[in-house]
Amino acid sequence: MGHVGGGSSVGLVQSAVKAYNLRDASNWWHDVNDSPLWQDRIFHVLALLYGLVAIVALVQLIRIQLRVPEYGWTTQKVFHFLNFVVNAVRAAVFVFRRQVQKLHPEIVQHILLDMPSLAFFTTYALLVLFWAEIYYQARAVSTDGLRPSFFTINAVVYVIQIAMWLILWWKPIPVLHILSKMFFAGVSLFAAIGFLLYGGRLFLMLQRFPVESKGRRKKLQEVGYVTTICFTCFLVRCIMMCFNAFDEAADLDVLNHPILNFIYFLLVEILPSSLVLFILRKLPPKRGITQYHPIR
C-alpha cells in the first residue's frame, strides 16, 4: 500500500511540475507580448532583418546591371528590384511600427501593413511568369499571352484589394476586414498553386534532358529548391491568414502580438526571400543571354 501511495504521490508531484512549467511558459509568452520594450525590440529585429535582405537584393541588382548594362529591365532585374522595394518598405514600417499603429484613419495602417504583401505576391508571381515562359518556349509553344495574363491577374488583385480598402475607409465593416484577410489567403493559395504547377512542370522537363547537358543538374536543383520554398511559404501564409481572419489570438495587425509577428514574417517573407536570393545569386553570362527576357 505504501508503495502504491508513494507512486501516486510522485505522479501528483510530476503533474504539478508539468502544470507549473506550462503556466510559466504561458506567463513568459504573455509577459513578452505585453511589454512595450520587448515589442519594440522584436519589431526592430524584424526591421533589421528586412533591411539586410533589401541590401542583398539591391547589391545583386547593381551587380547584374554592371554585368549586362546593354540589356534593359530584364525579368531578373525587375525581380531583384521588387525584392529590394518590398523588404525596404517592410523595414521602414517595422522601424516605426508603434507610430504606424497610431495613424488615422485606421485604413492607413492596413494599407502600410498589407501593401507590401501584395507587392511580395507580384515579385514572386514574376518568377512563375519567368518559368512559364521557359517551359513553353522549350516546348515551342507561343508565350504571347503569358505577360498580358500576368499583368491582368495583378491588376485584378490590386483593384479588388483597393476597392475593399476604400469601402473600409468609407464605412468600417467588421465582415469586410475578414473578407480582406480571406482575399489575401486566396491570393497566397493561387501563388502556391502557380509555383507547384510551373515549377513542377519545369523540374520534370529538366529531368528529361540528357544527363550530360551543361548545367542541367544545377538548374534542376535551383528550380526544385525555389519551387519547394515558395510553395511552402505561400501555403503557410494562406493558412495563417485564415487563422488571422477568424481568431483574435492570431491577429497580426496589433502591437501586442510581437512574437507571432516575428515567427510569421520570418517564415513567410524573410527566410524565403533570403534563400531564393541566395539560390538565384548566379550572374547572367555577358553575351548571348537568351534566358533573361526584357519586361516589355
PDB file of N, CA and C in Angstrom, residues 20-78:
ATOM      1  N   TYR A  20       3.032  23.623 -13.641  1.00  0.00           N
ATOM      2  CA  TYR A  20       3.768  24.846 -13.306  1.00  0.00           C
ATOM      3  C   TYR A  20       4.618  25.321 -14.492  1.00  0.00           C
ATOM      4  N   ASN A  21       5.289  24.350 -15.126  1.00  0.00           N
ATOM      5  CA  ASN A  21       6.142  24.682 -16.276  1.00  0.00           C
ATOM      6  C   ASN A  21       5.331  25.264 -17.436  1.00  0.00           C
ATOM      7  N   LEU A  22       4.143  24.655 -17.669  1.00  0.00           N
ATOM      8  CA  LEU A  22       3.262  25.151 -18.734  1.00  0.00           C
ATOM      9  C   LEU A  22       2.791  26.568 -18.429  1.00  0.00           C
ATOM     10  N   ARG A  23       2.417  26.783 -17.150  1.00  0.00           N
ATOM     11  CA  ARG A  23       1.944  28.103 -16.743  1.00  0.00           C
ATOM     12  C   ARG A  23       3.069  29.132 -16.839  1.00  0.00           C
ATOM     13  N   ASP A  24       4.286  28.673 -16.465  1.00  0.00           N
ATOM     14  CA  ASP A  24       5.456  29.544 -16.516  1.00  0.00           C
ATOM     15  C   ASP A  24       5.767  29.959 -17.961  1.00  0.00           C
ATOM     16  N   ALA A  25       5.668  28.961 -18.883  1.00  0.00           N
ATOM     17  CA  ALA A  25       5.904  29.243 -20.311  1.00  0.00           C
ATOM     18  C   ALA A  25       4.849  30.199 -20.845  1.00  0.00           C
ATOM     19  N   SER A  26       3.600  29.972 -20.425  1.00  0.00           N
ATOM     20  CA  SER A  26       2.499  30.837 -20.854  1.00  0.00           C
ATOM     21  C   SER A  26       2.699  32.255 -20.336  1.00  0.00           C
ATOM     22  N   ASN A  27       3.131  32.359 -19.074  1.00  0.00           N
ATOM     23  CA  ASN A  27       3.395  33.679 -18.485  1.00  0.00           C
ATOM     24  C   ASN A  27       4.497  34.404 -19.243  1.00  0.00           C
ATOM     25  N   TRP A  28       5.548  33.649 -19.627  1.00  0.00           N
ATOM     26  CA  TRP A  28       6.659  34.240 -20.382  1.00  0.00           C
ATOM     27  C   TRP A  28       6.149  34.818 -21.700  1.00  0.00           C
ATOM     28  N   TRP A  29       5.315  34.044 -22.399  1.00  0.00           N
ATOM     29  CA  TRP A  29       4.749  34.469 -23.692  1.00  0.00           C
ATOM     30  C   TRP A  29       3.960  35.759 -23.524  1.00  0.00           C
ATOM     31  N   HIS A  30       3.087  35.795 -22.495  1.00  0.00           N
ATOM     32  CA  HIS A  30       2.254  36.977 -22.257  1.00  0.00           C
ATOM     33  C   HIS A  30       3.087  38.156 -21.777  1.00  0.00           C
ATOM     34  N   ASP A  31       4.107  37.897 -20.944  1.00  0.00           N
ATOM     35  CA  ASP A  31       4.973  38.978 -20.445  1.00  0.00           C
ATOM     36  C   ASP A  31       5.684  39.684 -21.593  1.00  0.00           C
ATOM     37  N   VAL A  32       6.201  38.884 -22.545  1.00  0.00           N
ATOM     38  CA  VAL A  32       6.897  39.461 -23.698  1.00  0.00           C
ATOM     39  C   VAL A  32       5.915  40.227 -24.582  1.00  0.00           C
ATOM     40  N   ASN A  33       4.745  39.617 -24.843  1.00  0.00           N
ATOM     41  CA  ASN A  33       3.740  40.253 -25.700  1.00  0.00           C
ATOM     42  C   ASN A  33       3.239  41.573 -25.125  1.00  0.00           C
ATOM     43  N   ASP A  34       3.129  41.641 -23.792  1.00  0.00           N
ATOM     44  CA  ASP A  34       2.565  42.830 -23.149  1.00  0.00           C
ATOM     45  C   ASP A  34       3.608  43.884 -22.785  1.00  0.00           C
ATOM     46  N   SER A  35       4.887  43.586 -23.038  1.00  0.00           N
ATOM     47  CA  SER A  35       5.951  44.522 -22.688  1.00  0.00           C
ATOM     48  C   SER A  35       6.265  45.445 -23.872  1.00  0.00           C
ATOM     49  N   PRO A  36       6.041  46.764 -23.721  1.00  0.00           N
ATOM     50  CA  PRO A  36       6.385  47.700 -24.812  1.00  0.00           C
ATOM     51  C   PRO A  36       7.864  47.616 -25.214  1.00  0.00           C
ATOM     52  N   LEU A  37       8.736  47.367 -24.232  1.00  0.00           N
ATOM     53  CA  LEU A  37      10.166  47.246 -24.511  1.00  0.00           C
ATOM     54  C   LEU A  37      10.444  46.070 -25.436  1.00  0.00           C
ATOM     55  N   TRP A  38       9.856  44.894 -25.107  1.00  0.00           N
ATOM     56  CA  TRP A  38      10.055  43.698 -25.936  1.00  0.00           C
ATOM     57  C   TRP A  38       9.368  43.830 -27.290  1.00  0.00           C
ATOM     58  N   GLN A  39       8.225  44.492 -27.305  1.00  0.00           N
ATOM     59  CA  GLN A  39       7.539  44.737 -28.580  1.00  0.00           C
ATOM     60  C   GLN A  39       8.461  45.518 -29.516  1.00  0.00           C
ATOM     61  N   ASP A  40       9.039  46.604 -29.006  1.00  0.00           N
ATOM     62  CA  ASP A  40       9.936  47.434 -29.821  1.00  0.00           C
ATOM     63  C   ASP A  40      11.175  46.652 -30.251  1.00  0.00           C
ATOM     64  N   ARG A  41      11.735  45.866 -29.325  1.00  0.00           N
ATOM     65  CA  ARG A  41      12.929  45.072 -29.654  1.00  0.00           C
ATOM     66  C   ARG A  41      12.657  44.096 -30.790  1.00  0.00           C
ATOM     67  N   ILE A  42      11.548  43.375 -30.688  1.00  0.00           N
ATOM     68  CA  ILE A  42      11.206  42.371 -31.712  1.00  0.00           C
ATOM     69  C   ILE A  42      10.917  43.038 -33.055  1.00  0.00           C
ATOM     70  N   PHE A  43      10.172  44.148 -33.034  1.00  0.00           N
ATOM     71  CA  PHE A  43       9.876  44.852 -34.285  1.00  0.00           C
ATOM     72  C   PHE A  43      11.149  45.424 -34.907  1.00  0.00           C
ATOM     73  N   HIS A  44      12.084  45.881 -34.073  1.00  0.00           N
ATOM     74  CA  HIS A  44      13.344  46.426 -34.597  1.00  0.00           C
ATOM     75  C   HIS A  44      14.245  45.319 -35.146  1.00  0.00           C
ATOM     76  N   VAL A  45      14.190  44.139 -34.552  1.00  0.00           N
ATOM     77  CA  VAL A  45      14.935  42.988 -35.092  1.00  0.00           C
ATOM     78  C   VAL A  45      14.373  42.626 -36.473  1.00  0.00           C
ATOM     79  N   LEU A  46      13.027  42.627 -36.597  1.00  0.00           N
ATOM     80  CA  LEU A  46      12.396  42.372 -37.896  1.00  0.00           C
ATOM     81  C   LEU A  46      12.828  43.430 -38.917  1.00  0.00           C
ATOM     82  N   ALA A  47      12.860  44.697 -38.481  1.00  0.00           N
ATOM     83  CA  ALA A  47      13.288  45.787 -39.371  1.00  0.00           C
ATOM     84  C   ALA A  47      14.719  45.567 -39.843  1.00  0.00           C
ATOM     85  N   LEU A  48      15.586  45.135 -38.930  1.00  0.00           N
ATOM     86  CA  LEU A  48      16.993  44.871 -39.270  1.00  0.00           C
ATOM     87  C   LEU A  48      17.112  43.743 -40.283  1.00  0.00           C
ATOM     88  N   LEU A  49      16.368  42.655 -40.058  1.00  0.00           N
ATOM     89  CA  LEU A  49      16.410  41.501 -40.970  1.00  0.00           C
ATOM     90  C   LEU A  49      15.895  41.882 -42.360  1.00  0.00           C
ATOM     91  N   TYR A  50      14.779  42.631 -42.394  1.00  0.00           N
ATOM     92  CA  TYR A  50      14.247  43.091 -43.686  1.00  0.00           C
ATOM     93  C   TYR A  50      15.244  44.016 -44.379  1.00  0.00           C
ATOM     94  N   GLY A  51      15.896  44.877 -43.595  1.00  0.00           N
ATOM     95  CA  GLY A  51      16.888  45.785 -44.144  1.00  0.00           C
ATOM     96  C   GLY A  51      18.054  45.043 -44.776  1.00  0.00           C
ATOM     97  N   LEU A  52      18.504  43.970 -44.118  1.00  0.00           N
ATOM     98  CA  LEU A  52      19.605  43.161 -44.653  1.00  0.00           C
ATOM     99  C   LEU A  52      19.221  42.501 -45.976  1.00  0.00           C
ATOM    100  N   VAL A  53      17.990  41.945 -46.034  1.00  0.00           N
ATOM    101  CA  VAL A  53      17.512  41.307 -47.274  1.00  0.00           C
ATOM    102  C   VAL A  53      17.406  42.350 -48.388  1.00  0.00           C
ATOM    103  N   ALA A  54      16.924  43.560 -48.042  1.00  0.00           N
ATOM    104  CA  ALA A  54      16.807  44.639 -49.027  1.00  0.00           C
ATOM    105  C   ALA A  54      18.179  45.013 -49.586  1.00  0.00           C
ATOM    106  N   ILE A  55      19.178  45.096 -48.718  1.00  0.00           N
ATOM    107  CA  ILE A  55      20.543  45.445 -49.154  1.00  0.00           C
ATOM    108  C   ILE A  55      21.099  44.365 -50.085  1.00  0.00           C
ATOM    109  N   VAL A  56      20.886  43.092 -49.725  1.00  0.00           N
ATOM    110  CA  VAL A  56      21.355  41.974 -50.566  1.00  0.00           C
ATOM    111  C   VAL A  56      20.718  42.050 -51.959  1.00  0.00           C
ATOM    112  N   ALA A  57      19.393  42.298 -51.994  1.00  0.00           N
ATOM    113  CA  ALA A  57      18.680  42.397 -53.285  1.00  0.00           C
ATOM    114  C   ALA A  57      19.211  43.566 -54.113  1.00  0.00           C
ATOM    115  N   LEU A  58      19.469  44.707 -53.456  1.00  0.00           N
ATOM    116  CA  LEU A  58      19.973  45.891 -54.168  1.00  0.00           C
ATOM    117  C   LEU A  58      21.384  45.642 -54.708  1.00  0.00           C
ATOM    118  N   VAL A  59      22.244  45.037 -53.885  1.00  0.00           N
ATOM    119  CA  VAL A  59      23.616  44.726 -54.317  1.00  0.00           C
ATOM    120  C   VAL A  59      23.596  43.787 -55.518  1.00  0.00           C
ATOM    121  N   GLN A  60      22.724  42.786 -55.464  1.00  0.00           N
ATOM    122  CA  GLN A  60      22.621  41.838 -56.579  1.00  0.00           C
ATOM    123  C   GLN A  60      22.112  42.522 -57.847  1.00  0.00           C
ATOM    124  N   LEU A  61      21.146  43.435 -57.681  1.00  0.00           N
ATOM    125  CA  LEU A  61      20.625  44.196 -58.824  1.00  0.00           C
ATOM    126  C   LEU A  61      21.741  45.027 -59.473  1.00  0.00           C
ATOM    127  N   ILE A  62      22.554  45.688 -58.642  1.00  0.00           N
ATOM    128  CA  ILE A  62      23.673  46.501 -59.152  1.00  0.00           C
ATOM    129  C   ILE A  62      24.695  45.613 -59.868  1.00  0.00           C
ATOM    130  N   ARG A  63      24.989  44.448 -59.291  1.00  0.00           N
ATOM    131  CA  ARG A  63      25.935  43.515 -59.908  1.00  0.00           C
ATOM    132  C   ARG A  63      25.447  43.057 -61.286  1.00  0.00           C
ATOM    133  N   ILE A  64      24.156  42.767 -61.392  1.00  0.00           N
ATOM    134  CA  ILE A  64      23.585  42.316 -62.674  1.00  0.00           C
ATOM    135  C   ILE A  64      23.657  43.457 -63.699  1.00  0.00           C
ATOM    136  N   GLN A  65      23.331  44.690 -63.250  1.00  0.00           N
ATOM    137  CA  GLN A  65      23.370  45.847 -64.154  1.00  0.00           C
ATOM    138  C   GLN A  65      24.794  46.096 -64.669  1.00  0.00           C
ATOM    139  N   LEU A  66      25.773  45.959 -63.787  1.00  0.00           N
ATOM    140  CA  LEU A  66      27.169  46.148 -64.195  1.00  0.00           C
ATOM    141  C   LEU A  66      27.633  45.037 -65.142  1.00  0.00           C
ATOM    142  N   ARG A  67      27.059  43.841 -64.948  1.00  0.00           N
ATOM    143  CA  ARG A  67      27.433  42.692 -65.781  1.00  0.00           C
ATOM    144  C   ARG A  67      26.848  42.795 -67.187  1.00  0.00           C
ATOM    145  N   VAL A  68      25.563  43.174 -67.270  1.00  0.00           N
ATOM    146  CA  VAL A  68      24.894  43.261 -68.586  1.00  0.00           C
ATOM    147  C   VAL A  68      24.183  44.609 -68.742  1.00  0.00           C
ATOM    148  N   PRO A  69      24.960  45.716 -68.798  1.00  0.00           N
ATOM    149  CA  PRO A  69      24.332  47.044 -68.894  1.00  0.00           C
ATOM    150  C   PRO A  69      23.597  47.277 -70.209  1.00  0.00           C
ATOM    151  N   GLU A  70      23.968  46.488 -71.244  1.00  0.00           N
ATOM    152  CA  GLU A  70      23.352  46.694 -72.565  1.00  0.00           C
ATOM    153  C   GLU A  70      21.909  46.202 -72.632  1.00  0.00           C
ATOM    154  N   TYR A  71      21.501  45.375 -71.661  1.00  0.00           N
ATOM    155  CA  TYR A  71      20.122  44.882 -71.638  1.00  0.00           C
ATOM    156  C   TYR A  71      19.284  45.773 -70.722  1.00  0.00           C
ATOM    157  N   GLY A  72      18.039  45.952 -71.079  1.00  0.00           N
ATOM    158  CA  GLY A  72      17.148  46.818 -70.295  1.00  0.00           C
ATOM    159  C   GLY A  72      16.688  46.143 -69.011  1.00  0.00           C
ATOM    160  N   TRP A  73      15.418  46.424 -68.690  1.00  0.00           N
ATOM    161  CA  TRP A  73      14.856  45.843 -67.470  1.00  0.00           C
ATOM    162  C   TRP A  73      14.467  44.391 -67.739  1.00  0.00           C
ATOM    163  N   THR A  74      15.408  43.487 -67.501  1.00  0.00           N
ATOM    164  CA  THR A  74      15.139  42.064 -67.692  1.00  0.00           C
ATOM    165  C   THR A  74      14.273  41.546 -66.542  1.00  0.00           C
ATOM    166  N   THR A  75      13.715  40.371 -66.723  1.00  0.00           N
ATOM    167  CA  THR A  75      12.899  39.748 -65.671  1.00  0.00           C
ATOM    168  C   THR A  75      13.701  39.617 -64.382  1.00  0.00           C
ATOM    169  N   GLN A  76      14.968  39.235 -64.524  1.00  0.00           N
ATOM    170  CA  GLN A  76      15.836  39.049 -63.360  1.00  0.00           C
ATOM    171  C   GLN A  76      16.051  40.371 -62.609  1.00  0.00           C
ATOM    172  N   LYS A  77      16.273  41.461 -63.362  1.00  0.00           N
ATOM    173  CA  LYS A  77      16.488  42.766 -62.732  1.00  0.00           C
ATOM    174  C   LYS A  77      15.230  43.253 -62.012  1.00  0.00           C
ATOM    175  N   VAL A  78      14.084  43.102 -62.670  1.00  0.00           N
ATOM    176  CA  VAL A  78      12.816  43.527 -62.057  1.00  0.00           C
ATOM    177  C   VAL A  78      12.546  42.728 -60.784  1.00  0.00           C
TER     178      VAL A  78
END
